[in-house]
Coordinates of C-alpha atoms in Angstrom, one line a residue:
Chain A
M1 CA 60.4 38.0 118.2
T2 CA 60.9 41.6 116.9
Y3 CA 61.6 44.1 119.7
A4 CA 60.0 47.5 119.7
L5 CA 63.5 48.8 120.4
Q6 CA 66.8 47.0 120.4
I7 CA 69.9 49.0 121.3
T8 CA 73.3 47.2 121.1
D9 CA 76.5 48.6 122.5
L10 CA 75.5 52.2 121.9
R11 CA 78.3 54.7 122.5
K12 CA 78.5 58.5 122.1
V13 CA 81.5 60.6 122.5
Y14 CA 80.9 64.4 121.9
D15 CA 83.3 66.6 120.1
N16 CA 84.6 67.9 123.4
G17 CA 85.6 64.4 124.4
F18 CA 82.7 63.9 126.9
E19 CA 81.6 60.2 126.8
A20 CA 77.8 60.4 127.2
L21 CA 77.1 56.8 126.5
K22 CA 79.5 54.0 127.3
G23 CA 78.1 50.9 125.5
V24 CA 74.4 50.8 126.4
S25 CA 72.5 47.7 125.4
L26 CA 68.8 47.2 126.1
T27 CA 65.6 45.8 124.5
V28 CA 62.1 46.9 124.9
D29 CA 59.2 44.5 124.0
Q30 CA 56.4 45.5 121.7
G31 CA 53.5 46.7 123.8
D32 CA 55.6 47.5 126.8
F33 CA 55.4 50.7 128.9
Y34 CA 59.1 51.2 129.7
A35 CA 60.6 53.8 132.0
L36 CA 64.1 55.1 131.2
L37 CA 65.4 56.7 134.4
G38 CA 68.5 58.4 135.5
P39 CA 69.8 61.6 137.1
N40 CA 70.4 64.7 135.0
G41 CA 73.3 64.2 132.6
A42 CA 73.1 60.4 132.8
G43 CA 72.6 59.9 129.1
K44 CA 68.9 59.5 128.7
S45 CA 68.3 62.5 126.4
T46 CA 71.4 61.5 124.3
T47 CA 70.0 58.0 123.9
I48 CA 66.6 59.4 122.8
G49 CA 68.4 61.9 120.5
I50 CA 70.2 59.0 118.8
L51 CA 67.0 57.0 118.4
C52 CA 65.3 59.9 116.6
S53 CA 68.5 60.9 114.7
L54 CA 69.0 64.3 116.3
V55 CA 72.3 63.1 117.7
S56 CA 74.8 61.1 115.7
K57 CA 76.0 58.0 117.5
S58 CA 79.7 57.2 117.7
S59 CA 79.2 53.4 117.5
G60 CA 76.7 50.7 118.2
S61 CA 73.4 49.8 116.5
V62 CA 69.8 50.7 117.0
Q63 CA 66.8 48.8 115.6
I64 CA 63.2 50.2 115.8
L65 CA 60.6 47.5 115.2
G66 CA 63.4 45.5 113.4
H67 CA 64.5 48.4 111.2
D68 CA 68.1 49.5 111.6
I69 CA 68.3 53.3 111.8
D70 CA 71.4 53.2 109.6
E71 CA 70.2 50.8 106.9
N72 CA 66.4 51.5 106.9
F73 CA 66.4 55.1 107.8
A74 CA 62.9 56.0 106.5
L75 CA 61.2 52.8 107.7
A76 CA 62.7 53.1 111.2
K77 CA 61.6 56.7 111.5
E78 CA 58.0 55.9 110.4
Q79 CA 57.6 53.6 113.4
L80 CA 58.8 56.3 115.9
G81 CA 57.0 59.2 117.5
V82 CA 58.9 61.5 119.8
V83 CA 57.8 64.0 122.4
P84 CA 60.9 66.0 123.4
Q85 CA 61.7 67.6 126.7
E86 CA 61.8 71.2 125.3
F87 CA 59.1 72.8 123.2
N88 CA 60.2 72.4 119.6
F89 CA 57.5 73.8 117.4
S90 CA 57.1 77.2 115.7
Q91 CA 55.5 79.4 118.3
F92 CA 53.9 81.5 115.5
E93 CA 52.0 78.7 113.7
R94 CA 48.5 77.5 114.5
V95 CA 48.0 74.4 116.4
I96 CA 46.2 72.6 113.5
D97 CA 49.0 73.6 111.1
I98 CA 51.7 72.2 113.4
I99 CA 49.9 68.8 113.5
T100 CA 49.0 68.6 109.8
Q101 CA 52.4 69.7 108.7
Q102 CA 54.0 67.0 110.8
A103 CA 51.7 64.5 109.1
G104 CA 52.8 65.8 105.8
Y105 CA 56.5 65.2 106.6
Y106 CA 55.5 61.5 107.0
G107 CA 53.8 61.6 103.6
I108 CA 50.2 61.8 105.0
P109 CA 48.1 63.9 102.8
Q110 CA 45.9 66.7 104.2
K111 CA 42.6 64.8 103.8
V112 CA 43.9 62.0 106.0
A113 CA 45.8 64.3 108.4
L114 CA 42.9 66.5 109.2
P115 CA 40.6 63.9 110.8
R116 CA 43.6 62.4 112.6
A117 CA 44.6 65.8 113.9
Q118 CA 41.0 66.3 115.1
H119 CA 41.0 62.9 116.8
Y120 CA 44.1 63.5 118.8
L121 CA 43.4 67.2 119.5
E122 CA 40.0 66.2 120.9
Q123 CA 41.5 63.4 122.9
L124 CA 44.0 65.8 124.4
G125 CA 41.5 68.6 125.0
L126 CA 43.0 71.0 122.4
W127 CA 40.5 70.9 119.6
D128 CA 39.0 74.3 120.7
K129 CA 42.5 75.8 120.4
R130 CA 43.2 74.5 116.9
F131 CA 43.2 77.9 115.3
D132 CA 45.3 79.5 118.1
Q133 CA 49.0 80.3 117.6
A134 CA 51.1 77.9 119.6
R135 CA 52.6 80.7 121.6
M136 CA 49.1 81.5 123.1
L137 CA 48.9 78.1 124.7
S138 CA 49.7 77.4 128.4
G139 CA 52.7 75.2 129.2
G140 CA 50.5 72.1 129.8
M141 CA 48.7 72.7 126.5
K142 CA 52.0 72.9 124.7
R143 CA 53.1 69.6 126.1
R144 CA 49.8 68.0 124.9
L145 CA 50.3 69.6 121.5
M146 CA 53.6 67.8 121.2
I147 CA 52.0 64.5 122.1
A148 CA 49.3 65.0 119.5
R149 CA 52.0 65.9 117.0
A150 CA 54.1 62.8 117.8
L151 CA 51.0 60.6 117.3
V152 CA 49.6 62.0 114.1
H153 CA 51.5 59.4 111.9
N154 CA 50.3 56.5 114.2
P155 CA 53.7 55.4 115.4
K156 CA 54.2 52.0 116.9
L157 CA 56.8 53.3 119.3
L158 CA 56.3 56.5 121.2
I159 CA 59.1 58.1 123.2
L160 CA 58.3 60.7 125.7
D161 CA 61.1 62.7 127.3
E162 CA 59.8 64.1 130.6
P163 CA 56.3 64.8 129.2
T164 CA 54.8 65.9 132.5
A165 CA 57.6 68.2 133.6
G166 CA 56.0 71.4 135.0
V167 CA 52.5 70.1 134.5
D168 CA 50.0 70.4 137.3
I169 CA 48.7 67.3 139.1
E170 CA 45.3 67.2 137.6
L171 CA 46.6 67.5 134.1
R172 CA 49.4 65.0 134.8
R173 CA 46.8 62.5 135.9
S174 CA 44.7 63.0 132.7
M175 CA 47.9 62.6 130.6
W176 CA 48.6 59.4 132.4
D177 CA 45.1 58.1 131.6
F178 CA 45.7 59.0 127.9
L179 CA 49.1 57.3 127.8
R180 CA 47.7 54.2 129.5
K181 CA 44.9 54.1 126.9
I182 CA 47.1 54.3 123.8
N183 CA 49.5 51.8 125.4
E184 CA 46.5 49.4 125.8
E185 CA 45.6 50.0 122.2
G186 CA 49.1 48.6 121.2
T187 CA 51.5 51.5 121.2
T188 CA 54.8 50.8 122.9
I189 CA 55.8 53.6 125.1
I190 CA 59.2 54.6 126.5
L191 CA 59.1 57.3 129.1
T192 CA 61.8 59.3 130.8
T193 CA 60.8 61.1 133.9
H194 CA 62.0 62.6 137.1
Y195 CA 58.7 61.8 138.8
L196 CA 59.4 58.3 140.0
E197 CA 55.8 58.0 141.1
E198 CA 54.9 58.4 137.4
A199 CA 57.2 55.5 136.4
E200 CA 55.9 53.3 139.2
S201 CA 52.3 54.1 138.3
L202 CA 52.5 53.7 134.5
C203 CA 55.4 51.5 133.6
R204 CA 55.9 47.7 133.6
N205 CA 59.7 47.7 133.0
V206 CA 62.5 50.0 133.8
G207 CA 66.0 50.8 132.8
I208 CA 68.2 53.0 134.9
I209 CA 71.1 54.9 133.2
N210 CA 73.8 56.5 135.2
Q211 CA 77.0 58.1 133.9
G212 CA 76.4 56.7 130.4
E213 CA 75.9 53.1 131.6
L214 CA 72.8 51.0 132.1
V215 CA 72.9 50.0 135.7
E216 CA 69.5 48.3 135.9
N217 CA 67.1 46.8 133.4
T218 CA 64.3 44.9 134.9
S219 CA 60.5 45.0 135.7
I220 CA 59.2 47.6 138.1
K221 CA 57.9 44.7 140.2
A222 CA 61.3 43.0 140.4
L223 CA 62.9 46.3 141.2
L224 CA 60.5 47.0 144.0
S225 CA 61.0 43.6 145.4
Q226 CA 64.6 44.6 146.1
L227 CA 63.3 46.9 148.8
N228 CA 64.4 45.6 152.2
K229 CA 62.5 48.1 154.2
E230 CA 59.8 50.7 153.8
H231 CA 59.0 53.9 155.7
F232 CA 55.4 54.7 156.7
I233 CA 54.0 57.9 158.0
L234 CA 51.2 57.4 160.6
D235 CA 48.8 60.2 161.6
V236 CA 48.0 59.5 165.2
T237 CA 45.8 60.9 168.0
S238 CA 48.8 61.6 170.2
I239 CA 52.5 61.2 170.0
P240 CA 54.1 58.3 172.0
Q241 CA 56.9 59.1 174.6
P242 CA 60.2 59.3 172.7
D243 CA 61.7 56.3 174.4
L244 CA 58.7 54.1 173.9
D245 CA 59.5 50.7 172.3
L246 CA 57.0 49.9 169.6
G247 CA 59.0 47.0 168.2
Y248 CA 59.8 49.1 165.1
P249 CA 62.3 51.9 164.8
W250 CA 60.3 55.2 164.8
R251 CA 60.5 58.9 165.2
A252 CA 58.0 61.7 165.7
L253 CA 57.6 64.1 162.7
D254 CA 55.4 66.6 164.4
D255 CA 52.6 66.8 167.0
E256 CA 50.3 64.6 164.9
S257 CA 52.4 62.1 163.0
I258 CA 55.2 59.5 163.4
E259 CA 57.5 57.8 160.9
V260 CA 58.0 54.0 161.3
E261 CA 60.5 51.8 159.6
V262 CA 59.2 48.3 158.6
E263 CA 61.5 45.5 157.5
K264 CA 60.6 43.4 154.5
G265 CA 58.3 40.6 155.6
Q266 CA 57.8 42.1 159.1
G267 CA 54.2 43.2 158.5
V268 CA 52.4 46.0 160.2
T269 CA 49.8 44.1 162.3
A270 CA 52.1 44.1 165.4
L271 CA 52.8 47.8 164.9
F272 CA 49.1 48.7 165.1
A273 CA 48.7 46.5 168.2
A274 CA 51.7 48.1 169.9
I275 CA 50.4 51.6 169.2
K276 CA 46.9 50.7 170.3
S277 CA 48.2 49.1 173.5
H278 CA 49.4 52.6 174.5
G279 CA 46.0 54.1 174.0
I280 CA 46.9 55.8 170.7
E281 CA 44.7 55.5 167.6
V282 CA 46.1 55.5 164.1
L283 CA 44.0 57.9 161.9
S284 CA 45.7 57.3 158.6
M285 CA 48.8 55.7 157.1
R286 CA 50.9 56.3 153.9
N287 CA 54.3 55.7 152.4
R288 CA 56.9 58.2 153.4
A289 CA 58.1 58.7 149.9
N290 CA 57.8 57.0 146.6
R291 CA 59.2 53.5 147.0
L292 CA 61.0 53.6 143.7
E293 CA 62.8 56.7 144.7
E294 CA 64.7 54.9 147.5
L295 CA 65.8 52.2 145.1
F296 CA 66.7 54.7 142.4
V297 CA 68.9 56.7 144.8
N298 CA 70.6 53.5 146.0
L299 CA 71.3 52.2 142.5
V300 CA 72.7 55.5 141.3
E301 CA 74.9 55.8 144.4
Q302 CA 76.2 52.2 144.1
S303 CA 77.1 52.8 140.4
R304 CA 79.3 55.9 141.3
Chain B
M1 CA 54.7 59.6 97.1
Q2 CA 55.7 60.1 100.7
Q3 CA 58.6 62.4 99.7
W4 CA 56.3 64.3 97.3
V5 CA 53.7 65.0 100.0
A6 CA 56.6 66.1 102.3
F7 CA 57.9 68.4 99.7
Q8 CA 54.5 70.0 99.1
T9 CA 54.1 70.4 102.9
I10 CA 57.4 72.3 103.2
V11 CA 56.7 74.5 100.3
T12 CA 53.2 75.3 101.5
K13 CA 54.5 76.0 105.0
E14 CA 57.2 78.4 103.6
I15 CA 54.7 80.3 101.4
R16 CA 52.3 80.5 104.3
R17 CA 55.1 81.9 106.5
F18 CA 56.1 84.8 104.3
T19 CA 52.5 85.6 103.3
R20 CA 51.5 85.6 106.9
I21 CA 54.1 88.3 107.6
W22 CA 53.5 90.2 104.3
V23 CA 54.1 93.5 106.0
Q24 CA 57.7 92.4 106.7
T25 CA 58.3 90.4 103.5
L26 CA 56.3 91.8 100.6
L27 CA 55.5 95.4 101.4
P28 CA 59.1 96.7 102.1
P29 CA 60.5 95.9 98.6
A30 CA 57.5 97.6 97.0
I31 CA 58.1 100.8 99.0
T32 CA 61.9 100.7 98.7
M33 CA 61.8 100.1 95.0
S34 CA 59.3 102.9 94.5
L35 CA 61.8 105.3 96.2
Y36 CA 64.6 104.0 94.0
F37 CA 62.4 104.6 90.9
V38 CA 61.4 108.1 92.0
I39 CA 65.0 109.2 93.0
F40 CA 67.3 107.4 90.6
G41 CA 64.8 107.0 87.7
A42 CA 62.7 110.1 87.7
L43 CA 64.6 112.8 89.6
I44 CA 68.3 112.0 89.0
G45 CA 67.8 109.8 86.0
S46 CA 66.4 112.6 83.9
R47 CA 69.7 114.5 84.3
I48 CA 71.8 111.5 83.5
G49 CA 70.4 111.0 80.0
T50 CA 70.6 107.7 78.2
M51 CA 72.6 104.6 79.1
D52 CA 73.4 102.2 76.3
G53 CA 70.7 103.8 74.2
F54 CA 67.9 103.6 76.8
S55 CA 66.6 106.2 79.3
Y56 CA 68.2 105.8 82.7
M57 CA 64.8 104.7 84.1
E58 CA 64.5 101.9 81.5
F59 CA 68.1 100.9 82.2
V60 CA 67.8 100.8 85.9
V61 CA 64.5 98.9 86.2
P62 CA 65.9 95.4 85.3
G63 CA 68.7 95.9 87.8
L64 CA 66.4 96.9 90.6
I65 CA 64.1 93.9 89.9
M66 CA 67.1 91.6 90.0
M67 CA 68.2 93.3 93.2
S68 CA 64.8 92.5 94.8
I69 CA 65.0 88.9 93.7
I70 CA 68.4 88.4 95.1
S71 CA 67.8 90.0 98.5
N72 CA 64.3 88.4 99.0
S73 CA 65.2 84.9 97.9
Y74 CA 68.2 85.0 100.2
A75 CA 66.4 86.5 103.1
N76 CA 63.5 84.1 102.9
V77 CA 65.5 80.9 103.2
C78 CA 68.0 82.4 105.6
S79 CA 65.5 83.7 108.1
S80 CA 63.1 80.8 107.8
F81 CA 65.7 78.1 108.2
Y82 CA 67.5 79.9 111.0
S83 CA 64.3 80.5 112.8
A84 CA 63.5 76.8 112.6
K85 CA 66.9 76.1 114.1
F86 CA 66.5 78.8 116.7
Q87 CA 63.0 77.5 117.8
N88 CA 64.2 73.9 117.4
N89 CA 61.3 73.2 115.1
I90 CA 63.8 72.0 112.5
E91 CA 63.7 68.8 114.7
E92 CA 60.1 68.2 113.3
L93 CA 61.8 67.6 109.9
L94 CA 64.9 65.8 111.2
V95 CA 62.9 63.2 113.2
S96 CA 60.7 62.4 110.2
P97 CA 61.6 60.3 107.1
V98 CA 61.9 63.4 104.9
S99 CA 65.1 63.1 102.8
N100 CA 67.7 65.8 103.0
Q101 CA 67.2 66.5 99.3
V102 CA 63.5 67.2 99.9
I103 CA 64.2 69.4 102.9
L104 CA 66.7 71.5 100.8
L105 CA 64.4 71.7 97.8
G106 CA 61.4 72.6 99.9
Y107 CA 63.2 75.6 101.5
V108 CA 64.8 76.6 98.2
I109 CA 61.4 76.6 96.3
G110 CA 60.0 78.7 99.2
G111 CA 62.7 81.2 98.6
V112 CA 62.2 81.1 94.8
V113 CA 58.5 81.7 95.1
R114 CA 59.1 84.7 97.4
G115 CA 61.7 86.1 94.9
L116 CA 59.2 85.7 92.1
L117 CA 56.4 87.3 94.0
V118 CA 58.5 90.3 95.0
A119 CA 59.8 90.5 91.4
T120 CA 56.2 90.7 90.1
I121 CA 55.3 93.4 92.7
V122 CA 58.4 95.5 91.8
T123 CA 57.7 95.0 88.1
I124 CA 54.1 96.2 88.5
V125 CA 55.4 99.2 90.5
S126 CA 58.0 100.0 87.8
M127 CA 55.2 100.2 85.2
F128 CA 54.0 103.4 86.9
F129 CA 57.3 104.9 86.0
T130 CA 58.2 103.4 82.6
K131 CA 57.1 101.1 79.9
L132 CA 58.7 97.6 79.9
H133 CA 59.5 95.8 76.7
V134 CA 60.6 92.3 76.9
H135 CA 63.3 91.4 74.4
N136 CA 63.6 87.7 75.2
W137 CA 61.0 86.0 77.5
F138 CA 62.9 82.7 77.7
I139 CA 66.1 84.3 78.9
M140 CA 64.3 86.7 81.2
V141 CA 62.4 84.0 83.0
S142 CA 65.3 81.6 83.1
V143 CA 67.6 84.1 84.7
V144 CA 65.0 85.0 87.3
L145 CA 64.5 81.4 88.2
L146 CA 68.2 80.6 88.3
T147 CA 69.1 83.7 90.3
A148 CA 66.3 83.1 92.8
T149 CA 67.5 79.5 93.2
L150 CA 71.1 80.5 93.6
F151 CA 70.4 83.0 96.3
S152 CA 68.0 80.7 98.1
L153 CA 70.8 78.2 98.3
A154 CA 73.2 80.9 99.5
G155 CA 70.7 81.9 102.2
F156 CA 70.4 78.3 103.3
I157 CA 74.2 78.1 103.9
N158 CA 74.1 81.3 105.9
A159 CA 71.3 79.9 108.0
V160 CA 73.1 76.7 108.7
Y161 CA 76.2 78.5 110.0
A162 CA 74.4 81.3 111.8
N163 CA 74.5 81.2 115.6
S164 CA 72.5 84.4 116.2
F165 CA 70.1 86.7 114.4
D166 CA 73.1 89.0 113.9
D167 CA 74.7 86.4 111.8
I168 CA 71.9 86.3 109.3
S169 CA 72.2 90.0 108.6
I170 CA 76.0 90.2 108.3
I171 CA 76.3 88.6 104.9
P172 CA 73.4 90.6 103.3
T173 CA 74.8 93.8 104.7
F174 CA 78.5 93.4 104.2
V175 CA 78.7 91.1 101.2
L176 CA 75.4 91.0 99.2
T177 CA 74.6 94.7 99.2
P178 CA 78.0 95.9 98.0
L179 CA 78.2 93.2 95.4
T180 CA 74.8 94.1 94.1
Y181 CA 75.5 97.8 94.0
L182 CA 78.8 97.1 92.2
G183 CA 77.1 94.5 90.0
G184 CA 75.9 96.8 87.3
V185 CA 72.5 97.6 88.7
F186 CA 72.9 101.3 88.4
Y187 CA 75.5 101.7 85.7
S188 CA 76.9 100.1 82.6
M189 CA 80.3 98.4 82.8
S190 CA 81.5 100.5 79.9
L191 CA 81.6 103.6 82.3
L192 CA 84.3 101.9 84.4
P193 CA 88.1 102.1 83.6
E194 CA 89.4 98.9 82.2
F195 CA 91.0 97.8 85.4
W196 CA 87.8 98.1 87.4
Q197 CA 85.9 96.3 84.5
N198 CA 88.2 93.4 85.0
V199 CA 87.8 93.4 88.8
S200 CA 84.0 93.5 88.3
M201 CA 84.2 90.3 86.3
A202 CA 84.8 88.5 89.5
N203 CA 81.4 89.6 90.9
P204 CA 78.9 86.9 90.1
I205 CA 75.9 89.3 90.5
L206 CA 77.2 91.2 87.5
Y207 CA 76.4 88.2 85.3
M208 CA 72.9 87.9 86.7
V209 CA 72.0 91.6 86.3
N210 CA 73.4 91.7 82.8
A211 CA 71.7 88.5 81.6
F212 CA 68.4 89.7 83.0
R213 CA 68.9 93.1 81.4
Y214 CA 69.5 91.4 78.1
G215 CA 66.2 89.5 78.5
V216 CA 64.3 92.7 79.1
L217 CA 66.2 95.3 77.0
G218 CA 68.4 93.2 74.7
I219 CA 71.6 94.8 76.0
S220 CA 74.3 93.3 78.1
D221 CA 77.9 94.0 79.1
I222 CA 78.6 90.3 79.2
N223 CA 77.9 87.3 76.9
V224 CA 74.5 86.0 78.0
T225 CA 75.4 82.3 77.4
A226 CA 78.5 82.8 79.6
S227 CA 76.3 84.5 82.3
I228 CA 73.8 81.6 82.4
A229 CA 76.7 79.1 82.5
V230 CA 78.2 81.0 85.5
I231 CA 74.9 81.1 87.4
T232 CA 74.3 77.4 86.7
G233 CA 77.8 76.5 87.8
F234 CA 77.3 78.4 91.1
I235 CA 73.9 76.6 91.6
L236 CA 75.5 73.2 91.2
L237 CA 78.3 74.1 93.5
L238 CA 76.1 75.6 96.3
Y239 CA 73.5 72.8 96.0
S240 CA 76.2 70.2 96.5
F241 CA 77.6 72.1 99.5
C242 CA 74.1 72.5 101.0
L243 CA 73.5 68.8 100.7
Y244 CA 76.8 68.1 102.3
L245 CA 75.9 70.3 105.2
L246 CA 72.6 68.5 105.7
N247 CA 74.0 65.0 105.3
S248 CA 76.8 65.7 107.7
G249 CA 74.4 67.4 110.1
T250 CA 76.7 70.4 110.4
R251 CA 75.4 72.8 113.1
I252 CA 72.0 70.9 112.9
R253 CA 72.6 67.6 114.6
K254 CA 74.8 67.0 117.6

C-alpha cells in the first residue's frame, strides 16, 4: 500500500551545528487525520519545512503518495498542500488573486482556478472578501485564506502547521468542521497544534516529536488508553470536610467545586454514592484538563 | 503546459504589481527625465553646442532612455523579489512544482516589461523636446531588450543577497548610478583623456549606452558588435549565477 507520507531516517543539521532532526521515521496512511505534536523547537516545523522543500534535509528520504521528493520533485509537490504557521502571502494583493495565482503555479489555468477559488472561499466564508487586499482581513480570515490557497490545486495530502493558533473558539470549531469534511472526502491531513484538545477531537493517529526524535507514533485511542488515572472536577452543592474519606483522593478547588482523582478501571459510581451519603449533590462533572495533555507532558518529560 | 501556465502567472503578477503602484514605478521616471531634458537638453545643452555632429539634446536622449531602462528593470526585480522574501510569499512559489528556470524567467520578464514601458514613456516625453530618428531599428530594439534582461538579472542577484530594504538601495546608489553617469550618457568618450577612455572601457554600461545610441543616431564610441557581444556575455554569466543561487537555495531555503 502506498502511504500518504513516508519519512525514513530524516535528519537535519543546520549550518550552526544544531541538530533539529535526529533520524525521524514515520508513515501516515492515506485518508488519515494525523497529529504531529511536540513542544516548541522539537522539530515539527523543520519536518514540515523539509516536506514542502523550504528546508533542505541533511539526509534521509521523504515520499509523498509514493513520489520521492528528490527524484519526482514536481509530482511529489502536486500531491501536497501546506498551510504554514506564519502568514506568507503578499499583504497587498487581493484575496482572489492570491488563490488564483497559487493555482497558476500548479499549472491550473484561470478558467479552472476561478470556480475552484469560489468553491473554497465560499466554504471558508471569504467569498465576500475576494476583492479585498489581504492586509484588510482579520487574523482568522488570513488563516482561512491560507487554507483555501493550500487546497486550490486539490492536494491529496494537506499539512497544517498550527492552523488555529490565535483563532477564537467559534471560528476554531467551524474550521474543525471544515477539516473533518475534507478529510471525509478523502484528503489526508497532518496537523501540528499546541491545542491538544484539537488533536484529540480531530485526529485518529498521533506522532510526538521531542528534541528531534519521534518519541511516540500510535493511535490517539491507544495513547489515551495509557492513562492510568484521570482527574475530574465536580461542581457540588457544598464542600465536604477536608478530612472526609470519599474512597478517592480529592481536594477542594473553591467553595463550589472539588477535584477527584480516579484510577483506571475504578469507575465513578462509588464516588457519587460516597458524596451523596454525606448529603452533597453533584451538580455537574468534567475532566480537569485535556486528557491528552497529561500524556503529552509525561512523554516529553520521559524523553528528556 | 504546467510550467507555461506558471510562467504566465508570474509575469502577470509582476506586471499587475508595478502597474498597481504606477505612481511609484511609472510616473517618477517620466518626471525625472522631463527635468533632465529641460535642464541638460534645453537650458545647458543649447550652450554646449553639438556633440559628434548632433545637438546636445539629440545626443543625450538615447543615453537617458537607456538610463531609465537600466534603473527600472533593476529596481523592479530587486524590489519585487526582495518583498516576496520579506513577506515570505516567495514560499508560495517554492512549495509549488514551478521550476527554478521558470521562477527566474518570470521575474526577469516582469523587469523587462517595466523597462520597456518606462522606455516608451520616456521616449514619448523626449519627443516634446526633440525629434527622434531611428538609424537601425533592429539594433535599437535588441539593445533595449538585452539591457533590460541584463539588469533584471542583476536586480535578482541583489534581491537574493539583500537582508533589508537598505540593501536593495545600496547597489543602485553606490554602483549603478555612478557607472551610468560615467557610462557615456551625458558625454562622448572622445572628450576624455586617453587614460580615462581606457578606464571607461571597463564599465559595461558604456557598451549599452553606445550600442543604443548607434541604433538611434548611428554614432558610437565603441564597436556595436563588440557591445552586443559584451552584453550577451554578461547575460549568460548572470543568468547562470542566478540559477545557481536558486538551485542551491542561497538565502531562500534554510
